[in-house]
Amino acid sequence: MKNYYSKIMYVASFLIASMQLVFSQEKILVNIDRNIRELDEATSCNIGDWDNNLTNACKCCLVKKTPQLDQGKTAEEIISECIQKEHCTQALIDTLKGQSSNLASTLRALYDKSVIIKQLDVNGISFDDNGNFTEKGVVTFLERAYKEGKLPHDDFKSVTCLSAKNIPEEKGYATTQLFLINSTCGKNKTSYILKEMADKYTEARHLADFYGIKSLDQLIWPKIKPGYPSLAIPIALITYDNHYLSLMPTAPGTSLDKYMQKYISEPNELNKKLVKEAYFEVGRAMAKFHQLYMKKNGKKLTPTTIHGDLHHKNVFYDPAKKRVVLIDNERVPGFFKTPESAVTDIGTIFFVSTFDGIIVPGNLDKEAWLSMVIPAFLKGYVSQYPKNNRRDVLQEIIMGLKDFAFGTNRAFTFERYHHILDQYNTLKKIGL
């Protein structure tokens, strides 16, 4: 019996050691002074691979090796290795640790600050029969994340001031779980959306690129750049058991999807007016957004940063403040690096938001809808260009939209609606 027990303990120890080894070799996504990188055993921390910035190279080495603390290595040994490899200097180490005498705590703090997607243990969290969060489980999960320092926002400090509501009816095709979170933990009531991403790590990885692009900071909600759309991105990315979650503030206003639903149920003059106003203001905001990042090469519509998925469920409009906020922005950093035609966004908000059977109700009167939203959006969009350029910009958009409609790989037939574009092919016809 004793030998059997010893064998069990040996196997258990081997499995634990193996798991620790795997963990140490897993990729971790980090933000080291706006350098968004995946670190694993093969990642180089040589100064030349970090733009000759020794501080960043040193942080790379320390963050990469910090998991070894759980395998018995001391902080002193880790620091010594990084110095020996010339990734760090003692002077840099002294700067990083400051007044702290606990080197292990210094390393763990640097690790927690640098790692973007936080890992959380869900032992004891309640799930339903399908393995999804219960509403009670969600608030317990958020409180635990706060207490473990992985969600450093006081809005989540206690289940006593948190509530969660499962909102499956609001889920998009790329969402597995969706909860509305309300918090009264602070002075003001705040609301958030907790979303499980169907693309798992891929979407989280794309969102993380926001942290490395300073030029996008000015538009990240709740920052407001007058006349421009704000981009709602997560305040935290969390993972558990191969589930990837984003947590972000709720977008103010009403989605264009809700405007569509209201119009379908009551196609009266008031609702038509509200739809036209919303699309006009969204057109204005998107023109400003596209112009902000447009490559200047002499053309009126040059490649630029686009949203990339600008359908009506991803656009919110607040009529009281004439404010536009965009959600599901994970594609924006990629288009910042590789600019695309602004017509892609315009074609998406017109055609995909009218024909996509996944996101558009089947009882939508497409002809009437397009006849409202196309001129309203185009009038707003073109109004943001100098008067002597507006005609050319409009013509570029109309021709580009026809190419978009014919060339899309989506299984829809747009050709029969081209006559609507032709109705609004002059400034006079869109009201300018």
CSV table of C-alpha atoms in Angstrom, one decimal:
chain,number,residue,atom,x,y,z
A,1,MET,CA,0.0,0.0,0.0
A,2,LYS,CA,2.8,2.3,0.9
A,3,ASN,CA,4.5,1.7,-2.5
A,4,TYR,CA,1.2,2.3,-4.3
A,5,TYR,CA,0.8,5.6,-2.5
A,6,SER,CA,4.4,6.5,-3.3
A,7,LYS,CA,3.8,5.8,-7.0
A,8,ILE,CA,0.6,7.9,-6.9
A,9,MET,CA,2.5,10.8,-5.4
A,10,TYR,CA,5.3,10.4,-7.9
A,11,VAL,CA,2.9,10.5,-10.8
A,12,ALA,CA,1.1,13.5,-9.3
A,13,SER,CA,4.4,15.4,-8.8
A,14,PHE,CA,5.4,14.6,-12.4
A,15,LEU,CA,2.1,15.9,-13.8
A,16,ILE,CA,2.4,19.1,-11.7
A,17,ALA,CA,5.9,19.6,-12.9
A,18,SER,CA,4.9,19.0,-16.5
A,19,MET,CA,2.0,21.5,-16.2
A,20,GLN,CA,4.4,24.1,-14.7
A,21,LEU,CA,6.8,23.5,-17.6
A,22,VAL,CA,4.0,23.9,-20.1
A,23,PHE,CA,2.9,27.1,-18.4
A,24,SER,CA,6.4,28.5,-18.5
A,25,GLN,CA,6.6,27.8,-22.3
A,26,GLU,CA,3.1,29.2,-23.1
A,27,LYS,CA,2.9,32.4,-25.0
A,28,ILE,CA,1.9,35.4,-22.9
A,29,LEU,CA,0.7,38.6,-24.5
A,30,VAL,CA,2.4,41.7,-23.0
A,31,ASN,CA,2.5,45.4,-23.2
A,32,ILE,CA,6.0,46.7,-22.5
A,33,ASP,CA,6.0,50.4,-22.9
A,34,ARG,CA,3.5,50.2,-25.9
A,35,ASN,CA,5.4,47.3,-27.5
A,36,ILE,CA,2.7,44.6,-27.8
A,37,ARG,CA,4.5,41.3,-28.1
A,38,GLU,CA,3.9,37.6,-27.5
A,39,LEU,CA,6.6,36.2,-25.2
A,40,ASP,CA,7.6,32.5,-25.0
A,41,GLU,CA,10.8,30.5,-24.6
A,42,ALA,CA,11.8,31.4,-28.2
A,43,THR,CA,11.3,35.2,-27.8
A,44,SER,CA,14.5,37.2,-27.9
A,45,CYS,CA,15.1,39.8,-25.3
A,46,ASN,CA,18.2,41.2,-27.0
A,47,ILE,CA,18.4,44.9,-27.0
A,48,GLY,CA,18.5,44.9,-30.8
A,49,ASP,CA,15.1,43.3,-30.9
A,50,TRP,CA,13.6,46.1,-28.7
A,51,ASP,CA,14.7,49.1,-30.7
A,52,ASN,CA,17.9,49.4,-28.8
A,53,ASN,CA,15.9,50.2,-25.6
A,54,LEU,CA,17.7,48.4,-22.8
A,55,THR,CA,14.8,49.1,-20.3
A,56,ASN,CA,12.4,47.3,-22.6
A,57,ALA,CA,14.8,44.5,-23.2
A,58,CYS,CA,15.3,44.1,-19.4
A,59,LYS,CA,11.5,44.0,-18.8
A,60,CYS,CA,11.2,41.4,-21.5
A,61,CYS,CA,13.7,39.1,-19.8
A,62,LEU,CA,12.2,39.6,-16.3
A,63,VAL,CA,8.6,39.2,-17.4
A,64,LYS,CA,9.5,36.1,-19.5
A,65,LYS,CA,11.2,34.4,-16.5
A,66,THR,CA,8.8,35.5,-13.7
A,67,PRO,CA,6.7,32.3,-14.0
A,68,GLN,CA,9.8,30.4,-13.0
A,69,LEU,CA,9.3,31.7,-9.4
A,70,ASP,CA,6.5,29.0,-9.1
A,71,GLN,CA,9.0,26.3,-10.1
A,72,GLY,CA,11.4,27.0,-7.3
A,73,LYS,CA,13.7,29.6,-8.9
A,74,THR,CA,14.5,32.6,-6.8
A,75,ALA,CA,14.1,36.3,-7.8
A,76,GLU,CA,17.8,36.8,-7.3
A,77,GLU,CA,18.6,33.9,-9.7
A,78,ILE,CA,16.2,35.3,-12.4
A,79,ILE,CA,17.7,38.8,-12.1
A,80,SER,CA,21.3,37.4,-12.2
A,81,GLU,CA,20.5,35.5,-15.4
A,82,CYS,CA,19.1,38.6,-17.1
A,83,ILE,CA,22.1,40.6,-16.1
A,84,GLN,CA,24.5,37.8,-17.3
A,85,LYS,CA,22.7,37.8,-20.7
A,86,GLU,CA,23.2,41.6,-20.9
A,87,HIS,CA,19.5,42.1,-21.1
A,88,CYS,CA,19.6,44.1,-17.8
A,89,THR,CA,22.1,46.1,-15.8
A,90,GLN,CA,22.1,46.3,-12.0
A,91,ALA,CA,21.3,50.0,-12.3
A,92,LEU,CA,18.2,49.2,-14.2
A,93,ILE,CA,17.2,46.6,-11.7
A,94,ASP,CA,17.7,49.1,-8.9
A,95,THR,CA,15.4,51.6,-10.7
A,96,LEU,CA,12.7,49.0,-11.3
A,97,LYS,CA,12.6,47.8,-7.7
A,98,GLY,CA,12.6,51.3,-6.3
A,99,GLN,CA,12.4,51.2,-2.5
A,100,SER,CA,11.1,47.6,-2.4
A,101,SER,CA,13.4,45.0,-0.8
A,102,ASN,CA,11.2,42.1,-1.9
A,103,LEU,CA,12.5,41.2,-5.3
A,104,ALA,CA,9.9,38.5,-5.9
A,105,SER,CA,7.1,41.0,-5.3
A,106,THR,CA,8.8,43.4,-7.7
A,107,LEU,CA,8.9,40.8,-10.4
A,108,ARG,CA,5.4,39.7,-9.9
A,109,ALA,CA,4.2,43.3,-9.9
A,110,LEU,CA,6.0,43.9,-13.2
A,111,TYR,CA,4.5,40.7,-14.6
A,112,ASP,CA,1.0,41.6,-13.6
A,113,LYS,CA,1.3,45.1,-15.0
A,114,SER,CA,2.8,43.9,-18.3
A,115,VAL,CA,0.6,40.8,-19.1
A,116,ILE,CA,-2.5,41.9,-21.0
A,117,ILE,CA,-4.8,38.9,-20.9
A,118,LYS,CA,-5.3,38.1,-17.2
A,119,GLN,CA,-5.6,34.4,-16.2
A,120,LEU,CA,-8.2,33.7,-13.5
A,121,ASP,CA,-9.1,30.5,-11.6
A,122,VAL,CA,-12.8,29.8,-11.7
A,123,ASN,CA,-12.9,27.1,-9.0
A,124,GLY,CA,-16.0,27.7,-6.9
A,125,ILE,CA,-17.7,29.9,-9.6
A,126,SER,CA,-21.2,28.8,-10.5
A,127,PHE,CA,-22.0,27.8,-14.1
A,128,ASP,CA,-25.2,26.5,-15.7
A,129,ASP,CA,-25.7,23.1,-17.3
A,130,ASN,CA,-24.2,24.3,-20.6
A,131,GLY,CA,-21.0,25.5,-18.9
A,132,ASN,CA,-21.9,29.2,-19.2
A,133,PHE,CA,-21.8,31.7,-16.3
A,134,THR,CA,-24.8,32.2,-14.1
A,135,GLU,CA,-25.6,35.7,-13.2
A,136,LYS,CA,-24.4,35.0,-9.7
A,137,GLY,CA,-21.2,33.4,-11.0
A,138,VAL,CA,-20.4,36.5,-13.1
A,139,VAL,CA,-20.4,38.9,-10.2
A,140,THR,CA,-18.3,36.5,-8.1
A,141,PHE,CA,-15.9,36.2,-11.0
A,142,LEU,CA,-15.5,39.9,-11.2
A,143,GLU,CA,-15.1,40.4,-7.5
A,144,ARG,CA,-12.4,37.7,-7.5
A,145,ALA,CA,-10.6,39.4,-10.4
A,146,TYR,CA,-10.6,42.6,-8.4
A,147,LYS,CA,-9.3,41.0,-5.2
A,148,GLU,CA,-6.5,39.3,-7.1
A,149,GLY,CA,-5.4,42.6,-8.6
A,150,LYS,CA,-6.3,41.5,-12.2
A,151,LEU,CA,-9.1,44.0,-12.5
A,152,PRO,CA,-7.9,47.2,-10.6
A,153,HIS,CA,-11.2,49.1,-10.8
A,154,ASP,CA,-13.1,49.8,-7.7
A,155,ASP,CA,-16.4,49.3,-9.6
A,156,PHE,CA,-15.8,45.6,-9.0
A,157,LYS,CA,-14.7,45.4,-5.4
A,158,SER,CA,-17.7,43.6,-3.9
A,159,VAL,CA,-20.6,41.4,-5.0
A,160,THR,CA,-22.7,43.5,-2.6
A,161,CYS,CA,-22.7,46.4,-5.1
A,162,LEU,CA,-22.6,44.4,-8.4
A,163,SER,CA,-25.4,42.9,-10.4
A,164,ALA,CA,-25.4,41.0,-13.7
A,165,LYS,CA,-28.0,40.4,-16.3
A,166,ASN,CA,-27.7,37.8,-19.0
A,167,ILE,CA,-28.6,39.4,-22.4
A,168,PRO,CA,-28.4,36.6,-25.0
A,169,GLU,CA,-30.8,38.5,-27.3
A,170,GLU,CA,-28.1,41.1,-27.8
A,171,LYS,CA,-25.4,38.6,-28.8
A,172,GLY,CA,-23.8,38.9,-32.2
A,173,TYR,CA,-22.6,35.9,-34.2
A,174,ALA,CA,-19.1,36.4,-32.8
A,175,THR,CA,-20.3,36.3,-29.1
A,176,THR,CA,-20.7,33.3,-26.9
A,177,GLN,CA,-21.8,34.8,-23.6
A,178,LEU,CA,-23.0,38.4,-23.0
A,179,PHE,CA,-23.9,40.1,-19.7
A,180,LEU,CA,-24.8,43.6,-18.7
A,181,ILE,CA,-23.0,44.5,-15.5
A,182,ASN,CA,-24.2,47.3,-13.2
A,183,SER,CA,-22.1,48.6,-10.3
A,184,THR,CA,-23.0,50.9,-7.5
A,185,CYS,CA,-19.6,50.4,-5.8
A,186,GLY,CA,-18.4,53.9,-6.5
A,187,LYS,CA,-20.0,57.4,-6.2
A,188,ASN,CA,-21.9,57.0,-9.5
A,189,LYS,CA,-23.7,54.0,-11.0
A,190,THR,CA,-21.7,52.5,-13.8
A,191,SER,CA,-22.5,49.9,-16.4
A,192,TYR,CA,-20.3,47.5,-18.4
A,193,ILE,CA,-20.6,44.7,-20.9
A,194,LEU,CA,-18.9,41.4,-20.3
A,195,LYS,CA,-18.6,39.4,-23.5
A,196,GLU,CA,-17.1,36.0,-24.2
A,197,MET,CA,-15.4,36.2,-27.6
A,198,ALA,CA,-16.2,33.3,-30.0
A,199,ASP,CA,-12.8,33.8,-31.7
A,200,LYS,CA,-11.2,33.3,-28.3
A,201,TYR,CA,-7.5,34.4,-28.3
A,202,THR,CA,-7.6,35.9,-31.8
A,203,GLU,CA,-10.0,38.7,-31.1
A,204,ALA,CA,-8.3,39.5,-27.8
A,205,ARG,CA,-5.0,39.6,-29.6
A,206,HIS,CA,-6.3,42.1,-32.1
A,207,LEU,CA,-7.9,44.3,-29.3
A,208,ALA,CA,-4.6,44.4,-27.5
A,209,ASP,CA,-3.0,46.2,-30.4
A,210,PHE,CA,-4.9,49.3,-29.4
A,211,TYR,CA,-2.6,49.6,-26.4
A,212,GLY,CA,0.4,50.0,-28.8
A,213,ILE,CA,-1.0,52.7,-31.0
A,214,LYS,CA,-0.8,56.1,-29.4
A,215,SER,CA,-2.6,57.8,-32.3
A,216,LEU,CA,-5.8,56.0,-31.5
A,217,ASP,CA,-5.8,57.1,-27.8
A,218,GLN,CA,-7.6,60.3,-28.6
A,219,LEU,CA,-10.7,58.4,-29.7
A,220,ILE,CA,-11.0,55.7,-27.0
A,221,TRP,CA,-14.2,56.1,-25.0
A,222,PRO,CA,-14.8,57.8,-22.6
A,223,LYS,CA,-12.5,60.3,-24.3
A,224,ILE,CA,-14.4,62.6,-26.6
A,225,LYS,CA,-12.9,64.4,-29.7
A,226,PRO,CA,-15.7,66.7,-30.8
A,227,GLY,CA,-17.2,65.7,-34.2
A,228,TYR,CA,-15.4,62.3,-34.2
A,229,PRO,CA,-16.7,58.9,-33.2
A,230,SER,CA,-15.4,57.4,-30.0
A,231,LEU,CA,-14.1,53.8,-30.0
A,232,ALA,CA,-15.3,51.6,-27.1
A,233,ILE,CA,-12.6,49.1,-26.2
A,234,PRO,CA,-12.2,46.8,-23.2
A,235,ILE,CA,-10.8,48.0,-19.9
A,236,ALA,CA,-9.8,44.3,-19.2
A,237,LEU,CA,-9.2,41.1,-21.1
A,238,ILE,CA,-9.6,38.0,-19.0
A,239,THR,CA,-9.2,34.3,-19.7
A,240,TYR,CA,-10.2,31.1,-17.9
A,241,ASP,CA,-10.2,27.5,-19.1
A,242,ASN,CA,-9.8,28.6,-22.8
A,243,HIS,CA,-12.6,31.1,-22.5
A,244,TYR,CA,-11.7,34.7,-23.4
A,245,LEU,CA,-13.7,37.6,-22.1
A,246,SER,CA,-13.7,41.3,-22.7
A,247,LEU,CA,-15.0,43.8,-20.2
A,248,MET,CA,-15.9,47.3,-21.5
A,249,PRO,CA,-18.0,50.3,-20.5
A,250,THR,CA,-21.5,50.3,-22.1
A,251,ALA,CA,-21.7,52.6,-25.1
A,252,PRO,CA,-23.9,55.7,-24.7
A,253,GLY,CA,-26.9,56.2,-26.9
A,254,THR,CA,-28.9,53.7,-29.0
A,255,SER,CA,-27.6,51.3,-31.6
A,256,LEU,CA,-28.6,51.9,-35.2
A,257,ASP,CA,-30.1,48.4,-35.0
A,258,LYS,CA,-32.7,49.7,-32.5
A,259,TYR,CA,-33.5,52.6,-34.9
A,260,MET,CA,-34.1,50.0,-37.5
A,261,GLN,CA,-36.3,47.9,-35.2
A,262,LYS,CA,-38.3,50.9,-34.2
A,263,TYR,CA,-38.8,51.9,-37.9
A,264,ILE,CA,-39.9,48.4,-38.8
A,265,SER,CA,-42.6,48.3,-36.1
A,266,GLU,CA,-43.7,51.9,-36.7
A,267,PRO,CA,-42.7,53.3,-40.1
A,268,ASN,CA,-44.2,56.7,-39.3
A,269,GLU,CA,-42.7,60.2,-40.1
A,270,LEU,CA,-41.3,60.6,-36.7
A,271,ASN,CA,-39.3,57.4,-36.8
A,272,LYS,CA,-38.2,58.2,-40.4
A,273,LYS,CA,-36.9,61.6,-39.1
A,274,LEU,CA,-35.0,59.9,-36.3
A,275,VAL,CA,-33.4,57.4,-38.7
A,276,LYS,CA,-32.3,60.1,-41.1
A,277,GLU,CA,-30.8,62.2,-38.3
A,278,ALA,CA,-28.9,59.3,-36.9
A,279,TYR,CA,-27.4,58.3,-40.2
A,280,PHE,CA,-26.6,61.9,-41.1
A,281,GLU,CA,-24.6,62.4,-37.9
A,282,VAL,CA,-22.9,59.0,-38.3
A,283,GLY,CA,-21.9,60.0,-41.8
A,284,ARG,CA,-20.4,63.2,-40.5
A,285,ALA,CA,-18.5,61.4,-37.7
A,286,MET,CA,-17.2,58.7,-40.0
A,287,ALA,CA,-15.9,61.3,-42.5
A,288,LYS,CA,-13.9,62.9,-39.7
A,289,PHE,CA,-12.6,59.6,-38.6
A,290,HIS,CA,-11.5,58.6,-42.1
A,291,GLN,CA,-9.9,62.0,-42.8
A,292,LEU,CA,-8.0,61.8,-39.5
A,293,TYR,CA,-6.0,58.8,-40.6
A,294,MET,CA,-6.2,59.2,-44.4
A,295,LYS,CA,-3.0,58.9,-46.4
A,296,LYS,CA,-2.4,62.2,-48.2
A,297,ASN,CA,-1.5,61.4,-51.9
A,298,GLY,CA,-3.6,64.0,-53.8
A,299,LYS,CA,-6.8,62.0,-54.1
A,300,LYS,CA,-10.1,62.8,-52.4
A,301,LEU,CA,-10.6,59.4,-50.8
A,302,THR,CA,-7.2,57.8,-50.1
A,303,PRO,CA,-6.5,54.6,-48.0
A,304,THR,CA,-7.2,55.1,-44.3
A,305,THR,CA,-7.9,53.5,-41.0
A,306,ILE,CA,-11.4,52.0,-41.2
A,307,HIS,CA,-13.6,50.2,-38.7
A,308,GLY,CA,-13.9,47.1,-40.9
A,309,ASP,CA,-17.3,45.8,-39.5
A,310,LEU,CA,-19.4,49.0,-39.5
A,311,HIS,CA,-22.9,47.3,-39.6
A,312,HIS,CA,-25.8,48.8,-37.7
A,313,LYS,CA,-25.4,46.8,-34.5
A,314,ASN,CA,-21.9,48.2,-34.0
A,315,VAL,CA,-22.8,51.9,-34.2
A,316,PHE,CA,-24.4,53.8,-31.3
A,317,TYR,CA,-25.9,57.3,-31.6
A,318,ASP,CA,-26.9,59.6,-28.7
A,319,PRO,CA,-29.3,62.2,-30.2
A,320,ALA,CA,-29.1,64.5,-27.1
A,321,LYS,CA,-25.4,65.0,-27.5
A,322,LYS,CA,-25.1,64.1,-31.2
A,323,ARG,CA,-22.5,61.6,-30.2
A,324,VAL,CA,-21.4,58.5,-32.1
A,325,VAL,CA,-19.7,55.5,-30.4
A,326,LEU,CA,-18.4,52.4,-32.2
A,327,ILE,CA,-18.1,49.0,-30.7
A,328,ASP,CA,-16.5,45.7,-31.8
A,329,ASN,CA,-13.4,47.6,-32.8
A,330,GLU,CA,-10.9,44.7,-32.9
A,331,ARG,CA,-10.2,45.3,-36.6
A,332,VAL,CA,-9.3,48.9,-36.3
A,333,PRO,CA,-5.6,48.5,-35.2
A,334,GLY,CA,-5.0,46.2,-38.2
A,335,PHE,CA,-6.4,48.8,-40.6
A,336,PHE,CA,-4.3,51.4,-38.9
A,337,LYS,CA,-1.2,49.4,-39.9
A,338,THR,CA,-2.6,48.5,-43.3
A,339,PRO,CA,-5.0,51.2,-44.6
A,340,GLU,CA,-8.1,50.3,-46.6
A,341,SER,CA,-10.7,52.2,-48.7
A,342,ALA,CA,-13.2,54.2,-46.7
A,343,VAL,CA,-15.9,52.9,-49.1
A,344,THR,CA,-15.6,49.5,-47.3
A,345,ASP,CA,-17.1,51.1,-44.2
A,346,ILE,CA,-19.8,52.9,-46.2
A,347,GLY,CA,-20.7,49.8,-48.1
A,348,THR,CA,-21.0,47.8,-44.9
A,349,ILE,CA,-23.3,50.3,-43.2
A,350,PHE,CA,-25.5,50.4,-46.3
A,351,PHE,CA,-25.6,46.9,-47.8
A,352,VAL,CA,-24.5,44.5,-45.0
A,353,SER,CA,-26.8,46.4,-42.6
A,354,THR,CA,-29.6,45.8,-45.1
A,355,PHE,CA,-29.1,42.4,-46.6
A,356,ASP,CA,-27.2,40.2,-44.0
A,357,GLY,CA,-29.7,37.6,-42.9
A,358,ILE,CA,-27.8,37.0,-39.7
A,359,ILE,CA,-28.1,40.6,-38.4
A,360,VAL,CA,-31.1,42.0,-40.3
A,361,PRO,CA,-34.8,41.2,-39.7
A,362,GLY,CA,-36.4,39.5,-42.7
A,363,ASN,CA,-39.4,41.9,-42.6
A,364,LEU,CA,-37.3,45.0,-43.4
A,365,ASP,CA,-38.5,47.0,-46.4
A,366,LYS,CA,-35.1,47.2,-48.0
A,367,GLU,CA,-36.1,49.7,-50.7
A,368,ALA,CA,-37.6,52.1,-48.3
A,369,TRP,CA,-34.7,51.7,-45.8
A,370,LEU,CA,-32.0,52.3,-48.3
A,371,SER,CA,-33.9,55.3,-49.7
A,372,MET,CA,-33.7,56.9,-46.2
A,373,VAL,CA,-30.2,56.0,-45.0
A,374,ILE,CA,-28.2,56.4,-48.2
A,375,PRO,CA,-28.9,60.1,-48.8
A,376,ALA,CA,-28.8,60.9,-45.1
A,377,PHE,CA,-25.4,59.3,-44.5
A,378,LEU,CA,-23.9,60.6,-47.8
A,379,LYS,CA,-25.1,64.2,-47.0
A,380,GLY,CA,-23.4,64.0,-43.6
A,381,TYR,CA,-20.2,62.4,-44.9
A,382,VAL,CA,-19.7,64.7,-47.9
A,383,SER,CA,-20.5,67.8,-45.8
A,384,GLN,CA,-17.2,67.4,-44.0
A,385,TYR,CA,-15.2,68.1,-47.2
A,386,PRO,CA,-14.4,71.5,-48.7
A,387,LYS,CA,-17.2,72.6,-51.0
A,388,ASN,CA,-15.1,72.4,-54.1
A,389,ASN,CA,-14.2,68.8,-53.4
A,390,ARG,CA,-17.6,67.5,-52.4
A,391,ARG,CA,-18.8,66.6,-55.9
A,392,ASP,CA,-15.7,64.5,-56.6
A,393,VAL,CA,-15.9,62.8,-53.2
A,394,LEU,CA,-19.5,61.9,-53.8
A,395,GLN,CA,-18.7,60.4,-57.2
A,396,GLU,CA,-15.9,58.4,-55.8
A,397,ILE,CA,-18.2,57.0,-53.1
A,398,ILE,CA,-21.0,56.1,-55.6
A,399,MET,CA,-18.6,54.3,-58.0
A,400,GLY,CA,-16.8,52.6,-55.1
A,401,LEU,CA,-20.1,51.4,-53.6
A,402,LYS,CA,-21.1,49.8,-56.9
A,403,ASP,CA,-17.8,47.9,-57.0
A,404,PHE,CA,-18.4,47.0,-53.3
A,405,ALA,CA,-21.8,45.7,-54.1
A,406,PHE,CA,-20.7,43.6,-57.1
A,407,GLY,CA,-17.4,42.4,-55.6
A,408,THR,CA,-18.5,41.4,-52.2
A,409,ASN,CA,-18.1,37.7,-51.3
A,410,ARG,CA,-21.3,37.8,-49.3
A,411,ALA,CA,-24.2,35.8,-50.8
A,412,PHE,CA,-26.4,38.8,-51.5
A,413,THR,CA,-27.7,40.4,-54.6
A,414,PHE,CA,-27.1,44.2,-54.5
A,415,GLU,CA,-27.3,45.0,-58.2
A,416,ARG,CA,-31.1,45.6,-58.3
A,417,TYR,CA,-30.6,48.3,-55.7
A,418,HIS,CA,-28.0,50.3,-57.7
A,419,HIS,CA,-30.8,52.5,-59.0
A,420,ILE,CA,-31.0,54.0,-55.4
A,421,LEU,CA,-27.4,55.0,-55.6
A,422,ASP,CA,-28.0,56.6,-59.0
A,423,GLN,CA,-30.8,58.6,-57.4
A,424,TYR,CA,-28.3,60.3,-55.1
A,425,ASN,CA,-25.3,60.8,-57.4
A,426,THR,CA,-25.2,64.6,-57.3
A,427,LEU,CA,-24.9,67.1,-54.4
A,428,LYS,CA,-28.3,68.6,-55.1
A,429,LYS,CA,-29.9,65.1,-54.9
A,430,ILE,CA,-28.5,64.5,-51.4
A,431,GLY,CA,-29.5,68.0,-50.3
A,432,LEU,CA,-26.2,69.9,-50.6
